[in-house]
PDB file of C-alpha atoms and ligand atoms in Angstrom:
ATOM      1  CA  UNK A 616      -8.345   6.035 -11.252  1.00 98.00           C
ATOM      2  CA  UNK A 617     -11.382   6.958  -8.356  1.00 98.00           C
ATOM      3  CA  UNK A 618     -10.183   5.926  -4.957  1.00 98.00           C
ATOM      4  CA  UNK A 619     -12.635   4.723  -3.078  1.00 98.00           C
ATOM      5  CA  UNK A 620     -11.616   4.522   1.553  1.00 98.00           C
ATOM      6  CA  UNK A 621     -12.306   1.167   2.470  1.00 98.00           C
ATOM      7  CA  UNK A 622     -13.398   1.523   6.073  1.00 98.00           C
ATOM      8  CA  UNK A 623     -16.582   2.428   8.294  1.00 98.00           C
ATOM      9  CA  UNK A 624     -15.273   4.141  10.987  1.00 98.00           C
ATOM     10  CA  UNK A 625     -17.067   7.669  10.616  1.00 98.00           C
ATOM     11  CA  UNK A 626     -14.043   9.509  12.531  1.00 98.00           C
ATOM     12  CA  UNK A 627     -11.627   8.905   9.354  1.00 98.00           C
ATOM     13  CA  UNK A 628     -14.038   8.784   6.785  1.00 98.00           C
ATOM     14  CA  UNK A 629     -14.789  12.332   8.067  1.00 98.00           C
ATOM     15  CA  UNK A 630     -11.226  13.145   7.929  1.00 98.00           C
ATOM     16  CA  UNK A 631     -10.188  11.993   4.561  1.00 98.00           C
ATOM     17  CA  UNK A 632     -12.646  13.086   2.527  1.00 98.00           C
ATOM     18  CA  UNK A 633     -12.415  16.708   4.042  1.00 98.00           C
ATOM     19  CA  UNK A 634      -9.289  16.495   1.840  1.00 98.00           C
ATOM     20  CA  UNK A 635     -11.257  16.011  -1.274  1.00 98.00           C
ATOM     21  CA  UNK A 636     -10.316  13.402  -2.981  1.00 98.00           C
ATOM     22  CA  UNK A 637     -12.620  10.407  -1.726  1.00 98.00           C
ATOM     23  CA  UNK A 638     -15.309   9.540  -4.599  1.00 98.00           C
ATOM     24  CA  UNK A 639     -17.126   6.364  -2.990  1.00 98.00           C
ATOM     25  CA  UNK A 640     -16.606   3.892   0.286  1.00 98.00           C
ATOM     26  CA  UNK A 641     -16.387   0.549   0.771  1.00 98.00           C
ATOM     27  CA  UNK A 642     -17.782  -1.577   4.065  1.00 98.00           C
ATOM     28  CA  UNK A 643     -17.849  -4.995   4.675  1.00 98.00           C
ATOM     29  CA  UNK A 644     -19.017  -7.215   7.645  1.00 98.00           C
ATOM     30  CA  UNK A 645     -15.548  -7.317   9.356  1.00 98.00           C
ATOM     31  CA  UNK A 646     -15.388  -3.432   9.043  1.00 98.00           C
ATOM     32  CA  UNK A 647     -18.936  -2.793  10.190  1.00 98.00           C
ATOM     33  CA  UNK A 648     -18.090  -4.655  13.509  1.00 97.00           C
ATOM     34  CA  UNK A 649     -15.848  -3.080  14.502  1.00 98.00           C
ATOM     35  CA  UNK A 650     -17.659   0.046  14.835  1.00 98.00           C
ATOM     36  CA  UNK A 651     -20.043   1.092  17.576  1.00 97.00           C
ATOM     37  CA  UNK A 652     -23.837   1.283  16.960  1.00 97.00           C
ATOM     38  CA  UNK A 653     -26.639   0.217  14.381  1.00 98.00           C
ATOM     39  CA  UNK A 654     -24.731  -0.799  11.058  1.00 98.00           C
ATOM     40  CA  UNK A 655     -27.749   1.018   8.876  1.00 98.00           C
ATOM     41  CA  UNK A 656     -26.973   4.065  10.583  1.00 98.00           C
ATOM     42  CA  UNK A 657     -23.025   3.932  10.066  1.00 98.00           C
ATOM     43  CA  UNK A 658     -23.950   3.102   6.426  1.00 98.00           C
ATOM     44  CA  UNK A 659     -26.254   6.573   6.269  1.00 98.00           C
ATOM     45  CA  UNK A 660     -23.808   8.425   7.750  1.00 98.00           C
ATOM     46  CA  UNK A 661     -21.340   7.397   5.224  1.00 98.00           C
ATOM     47  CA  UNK A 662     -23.400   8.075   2.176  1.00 98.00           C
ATOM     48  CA  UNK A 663     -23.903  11.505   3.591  1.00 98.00           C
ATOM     49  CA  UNK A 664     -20.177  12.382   3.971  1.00 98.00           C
ATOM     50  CA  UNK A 665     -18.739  10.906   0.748  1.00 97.00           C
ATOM     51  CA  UNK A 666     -21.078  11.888  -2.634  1.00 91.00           C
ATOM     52  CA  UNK A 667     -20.761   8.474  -4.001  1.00 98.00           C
ATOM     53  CA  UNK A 668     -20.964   4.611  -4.267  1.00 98.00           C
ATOM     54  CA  UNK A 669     -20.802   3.058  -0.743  1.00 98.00           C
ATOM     55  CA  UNK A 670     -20.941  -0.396  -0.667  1.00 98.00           C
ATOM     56  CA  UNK A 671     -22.886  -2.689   2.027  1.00 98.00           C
ATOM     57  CA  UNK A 672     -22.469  -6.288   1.942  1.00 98.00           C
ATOM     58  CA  UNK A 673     -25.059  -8.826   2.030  1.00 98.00           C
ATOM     59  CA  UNK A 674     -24.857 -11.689   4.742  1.00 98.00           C
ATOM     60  CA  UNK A 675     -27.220 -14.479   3.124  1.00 98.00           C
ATOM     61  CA  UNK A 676     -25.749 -17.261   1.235  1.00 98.00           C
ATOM     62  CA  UNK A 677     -28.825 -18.141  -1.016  1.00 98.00           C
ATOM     63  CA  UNK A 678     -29.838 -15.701  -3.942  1.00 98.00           C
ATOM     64  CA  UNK A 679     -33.337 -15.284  -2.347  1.00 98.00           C
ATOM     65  CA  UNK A 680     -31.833 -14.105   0.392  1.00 98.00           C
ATOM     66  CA  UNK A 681     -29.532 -11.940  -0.572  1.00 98.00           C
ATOM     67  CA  UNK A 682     -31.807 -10.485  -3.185  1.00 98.00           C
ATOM     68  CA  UNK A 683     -34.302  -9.639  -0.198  1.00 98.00           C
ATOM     69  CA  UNK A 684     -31.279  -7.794   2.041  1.00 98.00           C
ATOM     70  CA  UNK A 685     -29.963  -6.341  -1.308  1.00 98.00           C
ATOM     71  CA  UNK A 686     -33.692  -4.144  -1.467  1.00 98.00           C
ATOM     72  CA  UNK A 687     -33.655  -3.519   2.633  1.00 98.00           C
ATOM     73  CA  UNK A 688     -29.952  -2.095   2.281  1.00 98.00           C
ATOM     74  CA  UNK A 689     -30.731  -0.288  -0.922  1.00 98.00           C
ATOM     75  CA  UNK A 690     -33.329   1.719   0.887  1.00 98.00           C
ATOM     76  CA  UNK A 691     -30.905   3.015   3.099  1.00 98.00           C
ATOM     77  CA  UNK A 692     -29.151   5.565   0.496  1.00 98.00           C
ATOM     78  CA  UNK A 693     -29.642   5.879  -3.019  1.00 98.00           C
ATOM     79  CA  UNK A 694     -25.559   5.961  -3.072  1.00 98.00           C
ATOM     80  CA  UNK A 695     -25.524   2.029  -1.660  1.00 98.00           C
ATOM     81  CA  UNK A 696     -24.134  -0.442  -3.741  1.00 98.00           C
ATOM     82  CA  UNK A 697     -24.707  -3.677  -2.995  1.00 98.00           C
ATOM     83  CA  UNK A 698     -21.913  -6.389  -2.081  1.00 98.00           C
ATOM     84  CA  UNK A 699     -22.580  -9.851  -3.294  1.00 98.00           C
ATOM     85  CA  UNK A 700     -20.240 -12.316  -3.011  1.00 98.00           C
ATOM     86  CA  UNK A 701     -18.433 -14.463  -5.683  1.00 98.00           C
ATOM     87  CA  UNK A 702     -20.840 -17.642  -5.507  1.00 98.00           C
ATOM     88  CA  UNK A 703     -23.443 -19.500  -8.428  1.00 98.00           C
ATOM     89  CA  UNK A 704     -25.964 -17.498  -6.249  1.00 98.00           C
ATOM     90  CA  UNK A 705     -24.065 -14.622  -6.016  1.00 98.00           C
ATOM     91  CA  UNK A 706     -24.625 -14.620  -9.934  1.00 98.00           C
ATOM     92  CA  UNK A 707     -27.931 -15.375  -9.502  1.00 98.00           C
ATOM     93  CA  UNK A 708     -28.679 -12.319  -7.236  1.00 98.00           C
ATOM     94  CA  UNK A 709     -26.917 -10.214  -9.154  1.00 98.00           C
ATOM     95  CA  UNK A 710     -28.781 -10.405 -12.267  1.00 98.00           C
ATOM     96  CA  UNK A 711     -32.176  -9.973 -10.747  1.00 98.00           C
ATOM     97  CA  UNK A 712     -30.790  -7.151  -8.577  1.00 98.00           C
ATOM     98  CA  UNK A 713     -29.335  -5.680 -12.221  1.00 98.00           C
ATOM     99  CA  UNK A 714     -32.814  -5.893 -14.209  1.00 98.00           C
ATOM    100  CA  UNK A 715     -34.682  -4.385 -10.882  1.00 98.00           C
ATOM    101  CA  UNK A 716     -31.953  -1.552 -11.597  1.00 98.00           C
ATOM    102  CA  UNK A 717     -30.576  -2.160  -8.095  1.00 98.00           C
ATOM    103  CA  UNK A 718     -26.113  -1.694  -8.389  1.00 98.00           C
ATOM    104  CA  UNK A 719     -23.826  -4.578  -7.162  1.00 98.00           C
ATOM    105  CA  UNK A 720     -20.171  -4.588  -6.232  1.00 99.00           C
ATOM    106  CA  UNK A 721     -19.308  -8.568  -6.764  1.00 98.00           C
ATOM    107  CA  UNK A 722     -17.004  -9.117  -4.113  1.00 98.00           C
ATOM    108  CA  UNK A 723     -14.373 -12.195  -3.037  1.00 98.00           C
ATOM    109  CA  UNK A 724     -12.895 -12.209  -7.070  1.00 98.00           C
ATOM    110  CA  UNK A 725      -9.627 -13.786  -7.083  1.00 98.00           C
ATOM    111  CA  UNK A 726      -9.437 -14.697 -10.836  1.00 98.00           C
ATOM    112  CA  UNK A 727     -10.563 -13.109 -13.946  1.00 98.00           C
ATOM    113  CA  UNK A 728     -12.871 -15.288 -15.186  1.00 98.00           C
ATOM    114  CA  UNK A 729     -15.076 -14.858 -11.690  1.00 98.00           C
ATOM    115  CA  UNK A 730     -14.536 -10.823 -12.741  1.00 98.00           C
ATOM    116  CA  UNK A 731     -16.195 -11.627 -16.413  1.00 98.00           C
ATOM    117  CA  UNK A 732     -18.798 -13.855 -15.180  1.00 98.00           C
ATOM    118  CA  UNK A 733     -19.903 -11.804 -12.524  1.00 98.00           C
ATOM    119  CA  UNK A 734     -19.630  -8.777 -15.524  1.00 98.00           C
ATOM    120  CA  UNK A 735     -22.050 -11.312 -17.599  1.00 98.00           C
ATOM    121  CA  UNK A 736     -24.428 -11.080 -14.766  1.00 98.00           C
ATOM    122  CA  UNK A 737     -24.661  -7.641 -14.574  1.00 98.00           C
ATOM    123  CA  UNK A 738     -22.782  -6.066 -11.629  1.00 98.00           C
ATOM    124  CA  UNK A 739     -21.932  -2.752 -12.079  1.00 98.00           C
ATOM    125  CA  UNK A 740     -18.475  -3.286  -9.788  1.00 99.00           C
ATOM    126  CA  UNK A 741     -16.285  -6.331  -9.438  1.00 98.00           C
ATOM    127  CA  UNK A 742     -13.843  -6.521  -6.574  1.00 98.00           C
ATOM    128  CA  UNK A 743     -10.550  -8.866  -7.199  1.00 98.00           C
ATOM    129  CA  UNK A 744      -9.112  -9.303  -3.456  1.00 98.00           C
ATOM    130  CA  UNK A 745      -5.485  -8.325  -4.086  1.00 98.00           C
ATOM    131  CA  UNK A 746      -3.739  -8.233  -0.930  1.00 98.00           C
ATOM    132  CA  UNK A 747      -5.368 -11.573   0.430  1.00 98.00           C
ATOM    133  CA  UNK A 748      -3.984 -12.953  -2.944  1.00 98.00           C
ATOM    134  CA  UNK A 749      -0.597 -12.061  -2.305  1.00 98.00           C
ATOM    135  CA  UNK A 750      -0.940 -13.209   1.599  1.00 98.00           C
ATOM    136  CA  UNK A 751      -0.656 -16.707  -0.530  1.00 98.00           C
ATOM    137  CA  UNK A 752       2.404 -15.942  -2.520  1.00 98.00           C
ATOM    138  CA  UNK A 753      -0.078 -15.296  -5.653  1.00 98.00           C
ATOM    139  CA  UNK A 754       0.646 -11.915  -7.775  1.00 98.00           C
ATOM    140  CA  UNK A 755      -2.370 -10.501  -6.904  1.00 98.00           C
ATOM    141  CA  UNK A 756      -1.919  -7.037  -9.152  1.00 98.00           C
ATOM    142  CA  UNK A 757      -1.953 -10.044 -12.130  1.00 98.00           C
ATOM    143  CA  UNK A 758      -5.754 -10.589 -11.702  1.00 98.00           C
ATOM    144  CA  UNK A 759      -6.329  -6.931 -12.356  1.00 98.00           C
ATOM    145  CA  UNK A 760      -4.242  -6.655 -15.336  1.00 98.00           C
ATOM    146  CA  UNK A 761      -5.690  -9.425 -17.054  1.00 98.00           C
ATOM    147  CA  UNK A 762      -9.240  -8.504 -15.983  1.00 98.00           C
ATOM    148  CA  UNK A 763      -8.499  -4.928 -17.317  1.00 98.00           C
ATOM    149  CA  UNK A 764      -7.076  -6.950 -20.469  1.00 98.00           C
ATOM    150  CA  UNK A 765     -10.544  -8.662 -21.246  1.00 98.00           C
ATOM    151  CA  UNK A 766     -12.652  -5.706 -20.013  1.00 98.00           C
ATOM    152  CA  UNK A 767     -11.245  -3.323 -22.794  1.00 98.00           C
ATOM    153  CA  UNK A 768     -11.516  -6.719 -24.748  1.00 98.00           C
ATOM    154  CA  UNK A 769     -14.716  -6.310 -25.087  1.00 98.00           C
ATOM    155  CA  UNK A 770     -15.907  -3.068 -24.174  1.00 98.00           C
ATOM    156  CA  UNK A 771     -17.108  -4.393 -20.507  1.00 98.00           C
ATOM    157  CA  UNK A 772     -18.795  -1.521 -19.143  1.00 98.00           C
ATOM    158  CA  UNK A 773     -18.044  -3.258 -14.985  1.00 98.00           C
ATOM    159  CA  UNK A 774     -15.890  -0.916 -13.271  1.00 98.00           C
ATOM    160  CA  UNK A 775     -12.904  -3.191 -11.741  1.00 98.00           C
ATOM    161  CA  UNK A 776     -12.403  -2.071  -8.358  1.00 98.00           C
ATOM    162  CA  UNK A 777      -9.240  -2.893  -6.937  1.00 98.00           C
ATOM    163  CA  UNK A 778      -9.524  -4.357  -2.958  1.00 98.00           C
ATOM    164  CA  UNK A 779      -7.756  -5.700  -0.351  1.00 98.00           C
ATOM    165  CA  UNK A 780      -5.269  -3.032  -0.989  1.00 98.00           C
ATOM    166  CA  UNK A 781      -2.099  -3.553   1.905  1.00 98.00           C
ATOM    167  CA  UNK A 782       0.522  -0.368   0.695  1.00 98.00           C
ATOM    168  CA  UNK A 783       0.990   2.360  -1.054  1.00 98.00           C
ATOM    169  CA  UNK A 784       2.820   0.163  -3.857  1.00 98.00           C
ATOM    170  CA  UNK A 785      -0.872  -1.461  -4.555  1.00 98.00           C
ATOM    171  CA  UNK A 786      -2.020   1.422  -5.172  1.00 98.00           C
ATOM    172  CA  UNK A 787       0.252   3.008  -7.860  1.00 98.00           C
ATOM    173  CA  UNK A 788       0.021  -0.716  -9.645  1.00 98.00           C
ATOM    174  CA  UNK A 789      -3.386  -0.376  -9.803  1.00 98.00           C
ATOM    175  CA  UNK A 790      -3.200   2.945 -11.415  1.00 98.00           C
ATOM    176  CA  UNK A 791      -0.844   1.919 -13.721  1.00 98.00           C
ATOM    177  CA  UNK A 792      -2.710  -0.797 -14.214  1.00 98.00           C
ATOM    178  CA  UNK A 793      -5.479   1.145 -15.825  1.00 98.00           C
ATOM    179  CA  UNK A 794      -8.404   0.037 -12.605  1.00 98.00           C
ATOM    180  CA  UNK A 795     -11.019   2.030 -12.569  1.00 98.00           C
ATOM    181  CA  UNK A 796     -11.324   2.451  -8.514  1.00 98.00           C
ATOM    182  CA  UNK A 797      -8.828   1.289  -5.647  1.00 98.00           C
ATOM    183  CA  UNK A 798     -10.675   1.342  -2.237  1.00 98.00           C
ATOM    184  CA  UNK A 799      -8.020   2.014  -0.144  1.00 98.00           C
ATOM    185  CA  UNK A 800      -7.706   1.504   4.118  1.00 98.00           C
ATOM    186  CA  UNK A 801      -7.324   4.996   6.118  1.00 98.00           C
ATOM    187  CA  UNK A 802      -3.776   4.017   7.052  1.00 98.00           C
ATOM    188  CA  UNK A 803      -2.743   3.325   3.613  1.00 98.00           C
ATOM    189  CA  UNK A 804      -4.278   7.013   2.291  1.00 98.00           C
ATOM    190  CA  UNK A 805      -2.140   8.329   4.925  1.00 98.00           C
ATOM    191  CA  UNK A 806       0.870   6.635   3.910  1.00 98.00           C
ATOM    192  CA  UNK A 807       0.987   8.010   0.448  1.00 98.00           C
ATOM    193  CA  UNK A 808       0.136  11.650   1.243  1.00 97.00           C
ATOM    194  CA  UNK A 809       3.535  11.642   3.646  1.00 95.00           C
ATOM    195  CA  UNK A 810       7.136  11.858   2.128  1.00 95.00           C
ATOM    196  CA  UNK A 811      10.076  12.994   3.690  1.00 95.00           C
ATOM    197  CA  UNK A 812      11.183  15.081   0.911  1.00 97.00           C
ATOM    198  CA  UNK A 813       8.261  17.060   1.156  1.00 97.00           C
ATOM    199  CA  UNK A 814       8.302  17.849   4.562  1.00 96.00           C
ATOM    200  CA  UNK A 815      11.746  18.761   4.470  1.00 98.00           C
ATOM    201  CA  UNK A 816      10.980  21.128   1.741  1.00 98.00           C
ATOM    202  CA  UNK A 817       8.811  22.323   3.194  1.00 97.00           C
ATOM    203  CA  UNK A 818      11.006  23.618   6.628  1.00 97.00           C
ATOM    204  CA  UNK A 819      13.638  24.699   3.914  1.00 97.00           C
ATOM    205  CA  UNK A 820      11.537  27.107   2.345  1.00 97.00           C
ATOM    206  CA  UNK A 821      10.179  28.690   6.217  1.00 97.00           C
ATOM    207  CA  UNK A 822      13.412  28.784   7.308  1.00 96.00           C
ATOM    208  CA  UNK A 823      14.430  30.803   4.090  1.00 95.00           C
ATOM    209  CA  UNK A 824      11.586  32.887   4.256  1.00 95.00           C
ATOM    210  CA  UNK A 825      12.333  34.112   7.921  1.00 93.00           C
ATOM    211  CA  UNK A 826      16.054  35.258   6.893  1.00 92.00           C
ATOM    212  CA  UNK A 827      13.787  37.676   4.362  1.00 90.00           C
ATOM    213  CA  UNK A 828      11.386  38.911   6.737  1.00 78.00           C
ATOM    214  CA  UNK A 829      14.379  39.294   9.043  1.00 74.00           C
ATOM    215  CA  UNK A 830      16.465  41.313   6.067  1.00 65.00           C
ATOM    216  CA  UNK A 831      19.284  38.783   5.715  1.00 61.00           C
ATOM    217  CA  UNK A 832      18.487  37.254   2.029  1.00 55.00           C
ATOM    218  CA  UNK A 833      21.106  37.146  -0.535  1.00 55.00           C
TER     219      UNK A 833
HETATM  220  C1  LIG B1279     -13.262  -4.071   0.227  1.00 78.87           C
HETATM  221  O1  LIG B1279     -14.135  -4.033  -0.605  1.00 78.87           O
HETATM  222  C2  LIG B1279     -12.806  -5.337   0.830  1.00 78.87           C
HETATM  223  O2  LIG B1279     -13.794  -5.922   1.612  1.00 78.87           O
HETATM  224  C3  LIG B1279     -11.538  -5.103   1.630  1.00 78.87           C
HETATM  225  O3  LIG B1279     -10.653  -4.346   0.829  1.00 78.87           O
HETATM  226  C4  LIG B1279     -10.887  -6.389   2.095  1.00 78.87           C
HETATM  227  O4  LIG B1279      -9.621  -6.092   2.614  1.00 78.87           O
HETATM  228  P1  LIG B1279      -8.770  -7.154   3.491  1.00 78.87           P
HETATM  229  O5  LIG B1279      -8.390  -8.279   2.591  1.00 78.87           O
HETATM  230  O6  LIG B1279      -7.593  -6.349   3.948  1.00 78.87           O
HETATM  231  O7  LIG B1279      -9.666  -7.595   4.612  1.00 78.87           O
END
């Protein structure tokens, strides 16, 4: 499974893929504001620091629109992928986006069948919201196991792209799961990389290590 960081804010996007395992970004317009300065520029600066997808959502409601934003924020980066969300002119958009060979991320999927459909219309990423899901009392992880389900059904080639990830514990059911991609918050990434255990391995083995260097070893 490719994990994806799901924020804009340069300062840990900077940070976590140093550690080299970041393969793409997510953005959306709640992220975006709440970063200083010109959105297109936070959106370069991202496709500069990770070497993959980075996705930039469209704001326009009516496929005409959004097709039209979809080409301005495409032009930004040939890594931007472009968010559409869940709608009959989300499809729409997406398919004339798909056959002017321009990649979508279909976003705001909470059930498989919005997952397929949005696979019919050609985007090359759907997003089922998982955490927001769950915020309902609804298993979110259950949308991506049954969209995995039909995807190897039928040899869908849409990469399922698990978001509105909350905890580490999303993130190992999504790889168990068999997603392609989890976009995962910063503070989550952070969360998994830290475990006690390790740390206080880690102290064990210095401390041990000194008594050598010191002559004292048994
Ligand atoms: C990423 O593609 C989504 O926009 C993001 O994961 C949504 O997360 P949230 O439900 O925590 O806002």
């Amino acid at each position: 499974m490719k994990l994806f960081i799901d924020t804009a804010h340069i300062p840990d996007i900077e940070e976590i893929a140093s550690w080299g395992i970041i393969e793409g970004a997510t953005t959306n317009p709640t992220l975006l504001s709440r970063e200083e300065g010109d959105p297109r520029e936070i959106l370069y600066r991202i496709c500069e620091i990770v070497k993959g997808p980075v996705s930039a959502e469209v704001i326009a409601l009516d496929a005409e629109g959004m097709v039209k934003e979809a080409r301005e924020l495409a032009a930004i980066h040939k890594n931007i992928v472009i968010k559409i969300p869940f709608t009959v002119d989300g499809l729409k958009a997406v398919r004339r986006l798909a056959d002017e060979g321009i990649r979508t991320n279909v976003t705001l999927i909470f059930t498989p069948l919005q997952a397929l459909l949005a696979a019919k219309a050609g985007a090359a990423f759907v997003s089922p919201f998982i955490g927001r899901l769950d915020d309902i009392a609804t298993e979110g992880m259950k949308v991506v196991r049954d969209t995995m389900e039909i995807f190897m059904n039928y040899e869908v080639e849409t990469e399922l792209l698990v978001a509105s990830v909350r905890h580490p514990m999303h993130v190992l059911e999504a790889a168990v799961a068999g997603a392609d991609i989890a976009t995962v918050p910063p503070k989550v990434l952070r969360q998994i990389v830290k475990h006690p255990l390790t740390d206080i391995g880690i102290e064990r083995f210095l401390a041990d290590w000194e008594k050598v260097k010191g002559g004292k070893a048994k």
